[in-house]
mmCIF file of C-alpha atoms in Angstrom:
data_model
loop_
_atom_site.group_PDB
_atom_site.id
_atom_site.type_symbol
_atom_site.label_atom_id
_atom_site.label_comp_id
_atom_site.label_asym_id
_atom_site.label_seq_id
_atom_site.Cartn_x
_atom_site.Cartn_y
_atom_site.Cartn_z
ATOM 1 C CA MET X 1 -5.407 -58.438 71.185
ATOM 2 C CA LYS X 2 -3.695 -57.150 68.046
ATOM 3 C CA ASN X 3 -0.455 -56.526 69.978
ATOM 4 C CA MET X 4 -0.595 -60.097 71.307
ATOM 5 C CA ASN X 5 -0.941 -61.470 67.766
ATOM 6 C CA ARG X 6 1.990 -59.372 66.565
ATOM 7 C CA ARG X 7 4.181 -60.595 69.460
ATOM 8 C CA ASN X 8 3.259 -64.201 68.701
ATOM 9 C CA ILE X 9 4.132 -63.798 65.012
ATOM 10 C CA LYS X 10 7.436 -62.122 65.922
ATOM 11 C CA GLU X 11 8.330 -64.948 68.298
ATOM 12 C CA ILE X 12 7.512 -67.585 65.650
ATOM 13 C CA VAL X 13 9.693 -65.830 63.039
ATOM 14 C CA ASN X 14 12.595 -65.459 65.527
ATOM 15 C CA ASN X 15 12.354 -69.136 66.466
ATOM 16 C CA LEU X 16 12.407 -70.127 62.803
ATOM 17 C CA ILE X 17 15.529 -68.040 62.197
ATOM 18 C CA ILE X 18 17.278 -69.543 65.266
ATOM 19 C CA ASN X 19 16.389 -73.096 64.211
ATOM 20 C CA PHE X 20 17.552 -72.427 60.626
ATOM 21 C CA ARG X 21 20.930 -71.149 61.890
ATOM 22 C CA LYS X 22 21.366 -74.195 64.124
ATOM 23 C CA MET X 23 20.601 -76.436 61.148
ATOM 24 C CA LEU X 24 23.213 -74.651 59.012
ATOM 25 C CA GLU X 25 25.849 -75.131 61.738
ATOM 26 C CA HIS X 26 25.487 -78.886 61.402
ATOM 27 C CA ILE X 27 25.802 -78.933 57.592
ATOM 28 C CA PRO X 28 29.340 -79.791 56.427
ATOM 29 C CA LYS X 29 31.261 -76.922 54.786
ATOM 30 C CA LYS X 30 31.612 -78.837 51.511
ATOM 31 C CA VAL X 31 27.841 -79.329 51.281
ATOM 32 C CA LYS X 32 27.338 -75.615 51.946
ATOM 33 C CA MET X 33 29.687 -74.711 49.081
ATOM 34 C CA ILE X 34 27.967 -77.107 46.696
ATOM 35 C CA SER X 35 24.554 -75.710 47.682
ATOM 36 C CA ILE X 36 25.732 -72.141 47.058
ATOM 37 C CA MET X 37 27.127 -73.134 43.650
ATOM 38 C CA VAL X 38 23.861 -74.854 42.703
ATOM 39 C CA LEU X 39 21.890 -71.759 43.746
ATOM 40 C CA LEU X 40 24.200 -69.538 41.686
ATOM 41 C CA ILE X 41 23.778 -71.765 38.627
ATOM 42 C CA ILE X 42 19.990 -71.677 39.029
ATOM 43 C CA LEU X 43 20.107 -67.883 39.364
ATOM 44 C CA ILE X 44 22.268 -67.524 36.211
ATOM 45 C CA VAL X 45 19.975 -69.834 34.224
ATOM 46 C CA CYS X 46 16.937 -67.811 35.340
ATOM 47 C CA LEU X 47 18.628 -64.538 34.373
ATOM 48 C CA ILE X 48 19.591 -65.900 30.950
ATOM 49 C CA SER X 49 16.046 -67.170 30.421
ATOM 50 C CA VAL X 50 14.614 -63.745 31.295
ATOM 51 C CA TRP X 51 17.143 -62.035 28.984
ATOM 52 C CA ILE X 52 16.216 -64.346 26.087
ATOM 53 C CA ARG X 53 12.491 -63.715 26.601
ATOM 54 C CA GLU X 54 13.035 -59.961 26.755
ATOM 55 C CA SER X 55 15.242 -59.961 23.646
ATOM 56 C CA GLN X 56 12.520 -61.790 21.700
ATOM 57 C CA LYS X 57 9.795 -59.321 22.681
ATOM 58 C CA GLN X 58 8.560 -56.925 20.041
ATOM 59 C CA LYS X 59 9.421 -53.324 20.830
ATOM 60 C CA TYR X 60 8.854 -49.773 19.595
ATOM 61 C CA VAL X 61 11.654 -47.208 19.463
ATOM 62 C CA GLU X 62 11.450 -43.588 18.332
ATOM 63 C CA TYR X 63 13.814 -43.032 15.398
ATOM 64 C CA ASP X 64 16.361 -40.268 16.036
ATOM 65 C CA GLY X 65 18.275 -40.410 12.758
ATOM 66 C CA GLU X 66 21.039 -42.597 14.136
ATOM 67 C CA ASN X 67 19.541 -45.528 16.076
ATOM 68 C CA LEU X 68 19.010 -47.877 13.138
ATOM 69 C CA LYS X 69 21.598 -50.514 12.167
ATOM 70 C CA GLU X 70 21.958 -50.345 8.400
ATOM 71 C CA SER X 71 23.875 -53.629 8.294
ATOM 72 C CA LYS X 72 20.975 -55.444 9.967
ATOM 73 C CA TYR X 73 18.124 -53.544 8.313
ATOM 74 C CA PRO X 74 19.455 -52.520 4.892
ATOM 75 C CA GLY X 75 17.844 -49.738 2.881
ATOM 76 C CA TYR X 76 15.619 -48.298 5.614
ATOM 77 C CA LYS X 77 17.691 -45.424 6.958
ATOM 78 C CA GLU X 78 18.221 -43.537 3.706
ATOM 79 C CA LEU X 79 14.521 -43.711 2.834
ATOM 80 C CA ILE X 80 13.336 -42.560 6.287
ATOM 81 C CA ASN X 81 15.847 -39.709 6.351
ATOM 82 C CA LYS X 82 14.660 -38.532 2.927
ATOM 83 C CA LEU X 83 11.044 -38.418 4.131
ATOM 84 C CA LYS X 84 12.128 -36.660 7.328
ATOM 85 C CA GLU X 85 13.985 -34.049 5.288
ATOM 86 C CA GLU X 86 10.917 -33.412 3.119
ATOM 87 C CA HIS X 87 8.528 -33.364 6.106
ATOM 88 C CA PRO X 88 10.422 -32.064 9.180
ATOM 89 C CA ASP X 89 7.431 -32.328 11.547
ATOM 90 C CA TRP X 90 6.891 -36.015 10.855
ATOM 91 C CA THR X 91 8.160 -38.549 13.385
ATOM 92 C CA PHE X 92 8.959 -42.214 12.852
ATOM 93 C CA THR X 93 8.652 -45.138 15.250
ATOM 94 C CA LEU X 94 10.730 -48.242 14.554
ATOM 95 C CA PHE X 95 8.673 -51.371 15.210
ATOM 96 C CA TYR X 96 11.015 -54.302 15.856
ATOM 97 C CA THR X 97 8.757 -57.240 14.997
ATOM 98 C CA LYS X 98 11.488 -59.815 15.846
ATOM 99 C CA LEU X 99 10.058 -61.908 12.997
ATOM 100 C CA ASP X 100 12.142 -63.528 10.262
ATOM 101 C CA TRP X 101 11.265 -62.084 6.843
ATOM 102 C CA GLU X 102 11.006 -65.415 5.019
ATOM 103 C CA GLU X 103 8.910 -66.923 7.835
ATOM 104 C CA VAL X 104 6.521 -63.967 7.596
ATOM 105 C CA ILE X 105 6.100 -64.480 3.839
ATOM 106 C CA ALA X 106 5.620 -68.226 4.328
ATOM 107 C CA ASN X 107 2.825 -67.561 6.839
ATOM 108 C CA GLU X 108 1.174 -64.894 4.686
ATOM 109 C CA GLY X 109 1.320 -67.106 1.584
ATOM 110 C CA HIS X 110 -1.330 -69.678 0.672
ATOM 111 C CA LYS X 111 -0.842 -73.251 1.842
ATOM 112 C CA ASP X 112 -2.353 -76.583 0.774
ATOM 113 C CA ASN X 113 -4.214 -77.107 4.034
ATOM 114 C CA THR X 114 -6.097 -73.791 4.085
ATOM 115 C CA GLU X 115 -9.408 -73.320 2.305
ATOM 116 C CA TYR X 116 -9.183 -69.562 1.822
ATOM 117 C CA PRO X 117 -6.024 -67.576 1.014
ATOM 118 C CA THR X 118 -4.906 -64.887 3.444
ATOM 119 C CA ASN X 119 -4.124 -62.553 0.545
ATOM 120 C CA LEU X 120 -6.105 -61.949 -2.653
ATOM 121 C CA ILE X 121 -5.487 -59.807 -5.752
ATOM 122 C CA PRO X 122 -8.031 -58.658 -8.366
ATOM 123 C CA ASP X 123 -8.475 -60.963 -11.362
ATOM 124 C CA SER X 124 -7.048 -58.376 -13.773
ATOM 125 C CA SER X 125 -4.457 -58.237 -16.532
ATOM 126 C CA GLU X 126 -3.087 -55.159 -14.754
ATOM 127 C CA TYR X 127 -0.994 -57.425 -12.533
ATOM 128 C CA PRO X 128 1.913 -59.686 -13.582
ATOM 129 C CA ASP X 129 1.101 -63.344 -14.209
ATOM 130 C CA ASP X 130 3.527 -64.422 -11.480
ATOM 131 C CA TRP X 131 1.423 -62.555 -8.929
ATOM 132 C CA LYS X 132 -0.975 -65.539 -8.967
ATOM 133 C CA CYS X 133 -0.058 -68.142 -6.363
ATOM 134 C CA GLU X 134 1.286 -71.477 -7.590
ATOM 135 C CA ILE X 135 -1.280 -73.575 -5.708
ATOM 136 C CA ASP X 136 -4.509 -72.070 -7.011
ATOM 137 C CA LYS X 137 -3.453 -70.548 -10.363
ATOM 138 C CA ASP X 138 -6.663 -69.209 -11.992
ATOM 139 C CA ARG X 139 -9.082 -70.393 -9.313
ATOM 140 C CA THR X 140 -11.281 -67.477 -8.250
ATOM 141 C CA PHE X 141 -12.463 -66.552 -4.760
ATOM 142 C CA ASP X 142 -15.046 -64.444 -2.970
ATOM 143 C CA ASN X 143 -17.379 -63.098 -5.677
ATOM 144 C CA GLY X 144 -15.420 -64.686 -8.513
ATOM 145 C CA THR X 145 -13.237 -61.661 -9.267
ATOM 146 C CA TRP X 146 -10.337 -62.382 -6.917
ATOM 147 C CA LEU X 147 -7.265 -64.606 -7.213
ATOM 148 C CA CYS X 148 -4.867 -66.033 -4.646
ATOM 149 C CA ALA X 149 -1.747 -63.846 -4.345
ATOM 150 C CA SER X 150 1.719 -65.336 -4.880
ATOM 151 C CA ASP X 151 4.640 -64.992 -2.486
ATOM 152 C CA LYS X 152 6.236 -62.566 -4.939
ATOM 153 C CA ALA X 153 3.192 -60.280 -4.812
ATOM 154 C CA ILE X 154 3.065 -60.484 -1.011
ATOM 155 C CA LYS X 155 6.767 -59.652 -0.717
ATOM 156 C CA TYR X 156 6.374 -56.615 -2.925
ATOM 157 C CA GLN X 157 3.397 -55.273 -0.973
ATOM 158 C CA MET X 158 4.829 -56.110 2.464
ATOM 159 C CA ASP X 159 8.420 -54.925 1.976
ATOM 160 C CA PRO X 160 8.540 -51.690 4.034
ATOM 161 C CA ARG X 161 11.158 -50.255 1.689
ATOM 162 C CA ASN X 162 8.555 -50.165 -1.093
ATOM 163 C CA ILE X 163 6.338 -48.099 1.195
ATOM 164 C CA LEU X 164 8.867 -45.605 2.568
ATOM 165 C CA ASN X 165 8.123 -42.987 -0.080
ATOM 166 C CA ASP X 166 5.803 -40.016 -0.403
ATOM 167 C CA GLU X 167 3.290 -42.019 -2.443
ATOM 168 C CA ASN X 168 2.756 -44.956 -0.064
ATOM 169 C CA ILE X 169 3.903 -43.803 3.371
ATOM 170 C CA PHE X 170 0.395 -43.399 4.789
ATOM 171 C CA GLN X 171 0.184 -47.184 5.052
ATOM 172 C CA PHE X 172 2.415 -46.646 8.100
ATOM 173 C CA ALA X 173 0.595 -43.605 9.504
ATOM 174 C CA GLU X 174 -0.388 -44.091 13.131
ATOM 175 C CA LEU X 175 -4.173 -43.914 13.086
ATOM 176 C CA LYS X 176 -4.630 -41.513 15.974
ATOM 177 C CA TYR X 177 -6.440 -38.212 16.372
ATOM 178 C CA VAL X 178 -4.072 -35.238 16.072
ATOM 179 C CA GLU X 179 -5.493 -31.854 17.027
ATOM 180 C CA GLY X 180 -5.426 -29.558 13.997
ATOM 181 C CA ALA X 181 -4.324 -32.281 11.582
ATOM 182 C CA GLN X 182 -7.791 -33.612 10.700
ATOM 183 C CA THR X 183 -10.380 -30.985 9.746
ATOM 184 C CA LYS X 184 -13.955 -30.778 8.523
ATOM 185 C CA GLU X 185 -12.582 -29.467 5.210
ATOM 186 C CA GLY X 186 -10.609 -32.667 4.817
ATOM 187 C CA ILE X 187 -13.691 -34.743 5.604
ATOM 188 C CA TYR X 188 -15.656 -32.789 2.969
ATOM 189 C CA GLU X 189 -12.959 -33.619 0.416
ATOM 190 C CA ILE X 190 -13.346 -37.372 0.724
ATOM 191 C CA THR X 191 -17.077 -37.545 1.468
ATOM 192 C CA GLU X 192 -18.364 -35.216 -1.268
ATOM 193 C CA GLY X 193 -20.879 -37.060 -3.423
ATOM 194 C CA SER X 194 -20.955 -40.052 -1.077
ATOM 195 C CA PHE X 195 -23.417 -41.364 1.512
ATOM 196 C CA LEU X 196 -21.263 -39.585 4.133
ATOM 197 C CA GLU X 197 -21.746 -36.123 2.665
ATOM 198 C CA GLY X 198 -23.119 -33.407 4.925
ATOM 199 C CA ASP X 199 -22.231 -31.150 7.866
ATOM 200 C CA SER X 200 -23.727 -33.354 10.586
ATOM 201 C CA ILE X 201 -21.932 -36.447 9.272
ATOM 202 C CA SER X 202 -18.609 -34.589 9.036
ATOM 203 C CA GLU X 203 -19.022 -33.383 12.618
ATOM 204 C CA ALA X 204 -19.894 -36.928 13.732
ATOM 205 C CA LEU X 205 -16.759 -38.298 12.061
ATOM 206 C CA ILE X 206 -14.584 -35.681 13.782
ATOM 207 C CA GLN X 207 -16.298 -36.363 17.109
ATOM 208 C CA ALA X 208 -15.922 -40.141 16.694
ATOM 209 C CA GLY X 209 -12.225 -39.630 16.034
ATOM 210 C CA LYS X 210 -11.794 -37.453 19.125
ATOM 211 C CA ASN X 211 -13.712 -39.860 21.351
ATOM 212 C CA ALA X 212 -11.699 -42.883 20.256
ATOM 213 C CA ASN X 213 -8.377 -41.072 19.627
ATOM 214 C CA LEU X 214 -8.634 -42.326 16.049
ATOM 215 C CA ASP X 215 -7.886 -40.541 12.775
ATOM 216 C CA PRO X 216 -11.239 -39.323 11.310
ATOM 217 C CA TYR X 217 -9.740 -39.395 7.800
ATOM 218 C CA PHE X 218 -9.049 -43.085 8.282
ATOM 219 C CA ILE X 219 -12.623 -43.653 9.462
ATOM 220 C CA ALA X 220 -14.079 -41.910 6.396
ATOM 221 C CA SER X 221 -11.669 -43.656 4.029
ATOM 222 C CA ARG X 222 -12.396 -47.085 5.542
ATOM 223 C CA LEU X 223 -16.157 -46.577 5.305
ATOM 224 C CA ILE X 224 -16.028 -45.582 1.639
ATOM 225 C CA GLN X 225 -13.636 -48.457 0.905
ATOM 226 C CA GLU X 226 -16.053 -50.894 2.579
ATOM 227 C CA GLN X 227 -19.432 -49.431 1.584
ATOM 228 C CA GLY X 228 -18.714 -47.745 -1.750
ATOM 229 C CA ARG X 229 -19.529 -44.099 -2.361
ATOM 230 C CA ASN X 230 -23.255 -44.787 -2.585
ATOM 231 C CA GLY X 231 -23.345 -46.915 0.551
ATOM 232 C CA THR X 232 -25.378 -50.051 1.162
ATOM 233 C CA VAL X 233 -28.697 -50.812 2.798
ATOM 234 C CA LEU X 234 -26.971 -50.890 6.187
ATOM 235 C CA SER X 235 -25.329 -47.488 5.767
ATOM 236 C CA ARG X 236 -28.327 -45.835 4.132
ATOM 237 C CA GLY X 237 -30.711 -47.179 6.776
ATOM 238 C CA CYS X 238 -32.932 -50.235 7.010
ATOM 239 C CA GLU X 239 -36.013 -51.005 9.083
ATOM 240 C CA TYR X 240 -35.900 -53.287 12.100
ATOM 241 C CA SER X 241 -38.739 -53.592 14.620
ATOM 242 C CA ASP X 242 -40.455 -50.491 13.182
ATOM 243 C CA THR X 243 -37.255 -48.430 13.547
ATOM 244 C CA VAL X 244 -34.841 -47.306 10.813
ATOM 245 C CA VAL X 245 -31.363 -48.288 11.967
ATOM 246 C CA TYR X 246 -27.826 -47.873 10.608
ATOM 247 C CA ASN X 247 -24.747 -50.094 10.746
ATOM 248 C CA PRO X 248 -22.106 -48.684 8.325
ATOM 249 C CA PHE X 249 -19.299 -50.870 9.699
ATOM 250 C CA ASN X 250 -21.329 -54.059 9.054
ATOM 251 C CA ILE X 251 -20.869 -55.144 12.667
ATOM 252 C CA HIS X 252 -22.412 -58.610 13.292
ATOM 253 C CA ALA X 253 -23.276 -58.818 9.583
ATOM 254 C CA LYS X 254 -23.117 -62.599 9.356
ATOM 255 C CA GLY X 255 -25.344 -65.440 8.223
ATOM 256 C CA ASN X 256 -26.052 -67.889 5.414
ATOM 257 C CA SER X 257 -28.009 -65.516 3.178
ATOM 258 C CA SER X 258 -28.126 -61.819 2.330
ATOM 259 C CA GLU X 259 -31.394 -61.484 4.213
ATOM 260 C CA GLU X 260 -30.010 -63.159 7.348
ATOM 261 C CA ILE X 261 -26.805 -61.082 7.193
ATOM 262 C CA ILE X 262 -28.756 -57.809 6.986
ATOM 263 C CA GLN X 263 -31.172 -58.882 9.733
ATOM 264 C CA ASN X 264 -28.361 -59.780 12.136
ATOM 265 C CA ALA X 265 -26.558 -56.480 11.503
ATOM 266 C CA ALA X 266 -29.810 -54.518 11.808
ATOM 267 C CA GLN X 267 -30.681 -56.271 15.079
ATOM 268 C CA TYR X 268 -27.274 -55.333 16.515
ATOM 269 C CA ALA X 269 -27.775 -51.704 15.430
ATOM 270 C CA TYR X 270 -31.247 -51.672 16.983
ATOM 271 C CA GLU X 271 -29.888 -53.018 20.288
ATOM 272 C CA GLN X 272 -27.265 -50.257 20.296
ATOM 273 C CA GLY X 273 -29.846 -47.571 19.594
ATOM 274 C CA TRP X 274 -28.253 -46.581 16.277
ATOM 275 C CA ASP X 275 -31.284 -44.867 14.785
ATOM 276 C CA SER X 276 -29.173 -42.300 12.922
ATOM 277 C CA LEU X 277 -26.044 -42.566 10.823
ATOM 278 C CA GLU X 278 -24.292 -40.161 13.199
ATOM 279 C CA LYS X 279 -24.929 -42.424 16.215
ATOM 280 C CA ALA X 280 -23.850 -45.504 14.252
ATOM 281 C CA LEU X 281 -20.591 -43.820 13.230
ATOM 282 C CA ILE X 282 -19.655 -42.856 16.785
ATOM 283 C CA GLY X 283 -20.632 -46.269 18.213
ATOM 284 C CA GLY X 284 -19.098 -48.270 15.375
ATOM 285 C CA VAL X 285 -15.742 -46.528 15.730
ATOM 286 C CA GLU X 286 -15.530 -47.662 19.354
ATOM 287 C CA PHE X 287 -16.036 -51.254 18.190
ATOM 288 C CA LEU X 288 -13.304 -50.878 15.551
ATOM 289 C CA LYS X 289 -10.930 -49.436 18.113
ATOM 290 C CA GLU X 290 -11.547 -52.248 20.583
ATOM 291 C CA ASP X 291 -11.049 -54.963 17.989
ATOM 292 C CA TYR X 292 -7.942 -53.635 16.217
ATOM 293 C CA ILE X 293 -6.371 -50.442 17.513
ATOM 294 C CA ASN X 294 -6.225 -51.570 21.140
ATOM 295 C CA ILE X 295 -4.247 -54.694 20.251
ATOM 296 C CA GLY X 296 -1.564 -52.802 18.363
ATOM 297 C CA GLN X 297 -2.944 -52.969 14.816
ATOM 298 C CA ASN X 298 -2.930 -49.193 14.591
ATOM 299 C CA THR X 299 -1.837 -48.615 10.981
ATOM 300 C CA LEU X 300 -3.376 -49.636 7.660
ATOM 301 C CA TYR X 301 -0.390 -51.930 7.106
ATOM 302 C CA LEU X 302 -0.761 -53.687 10.464
ATOM 303 C CA GLN X 303 -4.507 -54.162 9.999
ATOM 304 C CA LYS X 304 -3.795 -55.985 6.754
ATOM 305 C CA PHE X 305 -0.703 -57.890 7.894
ATOM 306 C CA ASP X 306 -1.006 -59.225 11.437
ATOM 307 C CA VAL X 307 2.632 -59.151 12.532
ATOM 308 C CA VAL X 308 1.780 -57.792 15.993
ATOM 309 C CA ASP X 309 1.791 -60.384 18.779
ATOM 310 C CA GLN X 310 0.161 -58.177 21.412
ATOM 311 C CA ASP X 311 -2.810 -60.565 21.428
ATOM 312 C CA GLU X 312 -0.372 -63.522 21.459
ATOM 313 C CA SER X 313 -1.240 -64.563 17.917
ATOM 314 C CA LEU X 314 0.146 -63.760 14.470
ATOM 315 C CA TYR X 315 -1.117 -63.721 10.850
ATOM 316 C CA THR X 316 -4.731 -64.552 11.743
ATOM 317 C CA HIS X 317 -6.342 -61.268 12.805
ATOM 318 C CA GLN X 318 -6.405 -59.401 9.492
ATOM 319 C CA TYR X 319 -9.113 -56.906 8.557
ATOM 320 C CA MET X 320 -9.264 -57.785 4.862
ATOM 321 C CA GLN X 321 -7.998 -60.302 2.295
ATOM 322 C CA ASN X 322 -7.360 -57.685 -0.397
ATOM 323 C CA LEU X 323 -3.561 -57.482 -0.630
ATOM 324 C CA LEU X 324 -3.772 -54.021 -2.196
ATOM 325 C CA ALA X 325 -6.190 -52.473 0.312
ATOM 326 C CA PRO X 326 -3.571 -50.681 2.471
ATOM 327 C CA GLN X 327 -2.064 -49.071 -0.623
ATOM 328 C CA SER X 328 -5.477 -47.917 -1.857
ATOM 329 C CA GLU X 329 -6.629 -46.565 1.512
ATOM 330 C CA ALA X 330 -3.272 -44.864 2.113
ATOM 331 C CA SER X 331 -3.571 -43.068 -1.222
ATOM 332 C CA ASN X 332 -7.017 -41.780 -0.207
ATOM 333 C CA MET X 333 -5.733 -40.595 3.163
ATOM 334 C CA LYS X 334 -2.738 -38.821 1.636
ATOM 335 C CA ASP X 335 -5.039 -36.982 -0.780
ATOM 336 C CA ILE X 336 -7.257 -35.849 2.117
ATOM 337 C CA TYR X 337 -4.302 -34.519 4.105
ATOM 338 C CA LYS X 338 -3.020 -32.654 1.060
ATOM 339 C CA ALA X 339 -6.435 -31.208 0.255
ATOM 340 C CA SER X 340 -6.819 -29.919 3.824
ATOM 341 C CA ASN X 341 -3.233 -28.543 3.884
ATOM 342 C CA THR X 342 -2.373 -30.648 6.937
ATOM 343 C CA VAL X 343 -0.019 -33.184 5.378
ATOM 344 C CA ASP X 344 2.960 -31.561 7.116
ATOM 345 C CA THR X 345 1.536 -31.576 10.629
ATOM 346 C CA ALA X 346 2.969 -33.673 13.472
ATOM 347 C CA LEU X 347 2.068 -37.114 12.133
ATOM 348 C CA ASN X 348 3.770 -40.296 13.292
ATOM 349 C CA PHE X 349 4.599 -43.312 11.135
ATOM 350 C CA ILE X 350 5.223 -46.814 12.508
ATOM 351 C CA VAL X 351 7.794 -48.678 10.407
ATOM 352 C CA PRO X 352 8.035 -52.481 10.839
ATOM 353 C CA LEU X 353 11.507 -54.034 10.858
ATOM 354 C CA TYR X 354 12.021 -57.695 9.998
ATOM 355 C CA GLU X 355 14.986 -59.919 10.718
ATOM 356 C CA ASN X 356 17.217 -61.220 7.906
ATOM 357 C CA MET X 357 15.901 -58.853 5.264
ATOM 358 C CA PRO X 358 17.675 -59.202 1.903
ATOM 359 C CA GLU X 359 19.667 -56.195 0.740
ATOM 360 C CA GLU X 360 17.682 -56.079 -2.492
ATOM 361 C CA ILE X 361 14.280 -54.448 -2.236
ATOM 362 C CA SER X 362 11.447 -56.789 -3.308
ATOM 363 C CA GLU X 363 10.526 -56.229 -6.950
ATOM 364 C CA LYS X 364 7.198 -56.228 -8.729
#
């Protein structure tokens, strides 16, 4: 029966080919030539369209010391080479964002039609007066201690050339687990005197990093940045349905009042079975990875500034409003690596490149 079906199909195909040839024989030569030319034009247009789409795609290229056009991306090469000379085991990945620099700043800056600014700075005399955005001036946000950041402030903090130095480079560190680079000693350094102090917590942080292929130093630094050294009710443990639960990443912490926010976060922790801080750390890291790392926001810089279009959106998926957060967290991470004597291990740094960058580095 199967052989019969195959023969029938073969006969149908052969008949179609014969009929198509007969039809071609009756088409005038001139019409054939025109048809071929039209097909060629369509093919060329399709190829050009594909080439344009491919050329506009963001891409990652390992830096080899030579494959960076200084005329197109001024000031980068010298700074990267200096870091490479000082830290021979470090590697650098060039991230071609394919985004225009001024367009990026325009999208990161505050606009009239948005209620909340994308970038905030502390209300402090420590920062220049022109770091306040023109629209909101002295209007405060969040808890009343934050101001809208100006384009000048955003440029200074976003310009990769202000980050390509030993002090700030960890904003670009790829947040992945590197065997031998992150140690319990390093975890002790940052967690001493905090709610994360202790052998079991340090082991949980290392294990969470291994499981998720995520830098444990980043996890510890992020938690302390978010929770403070003393922690909050969610990181110290709160009761829900007769069980003490933990939610140090504040997952599902939302609502119209403090009580509702804590209840929602506690309910989520209860549903996950997070009845110890160790369990909550390991489970919470998986959530963080899914929501940020897996869509390409795998550095402190890229979690603050959403210039990755892997999720087909830009500028909207940012972990925090604090413009200075990547700088602060990077400083903490650098100190941990130095304290654990692993700063010169095989770490990778992802450096964003923007189109039409000015030759002058953005000034404070």
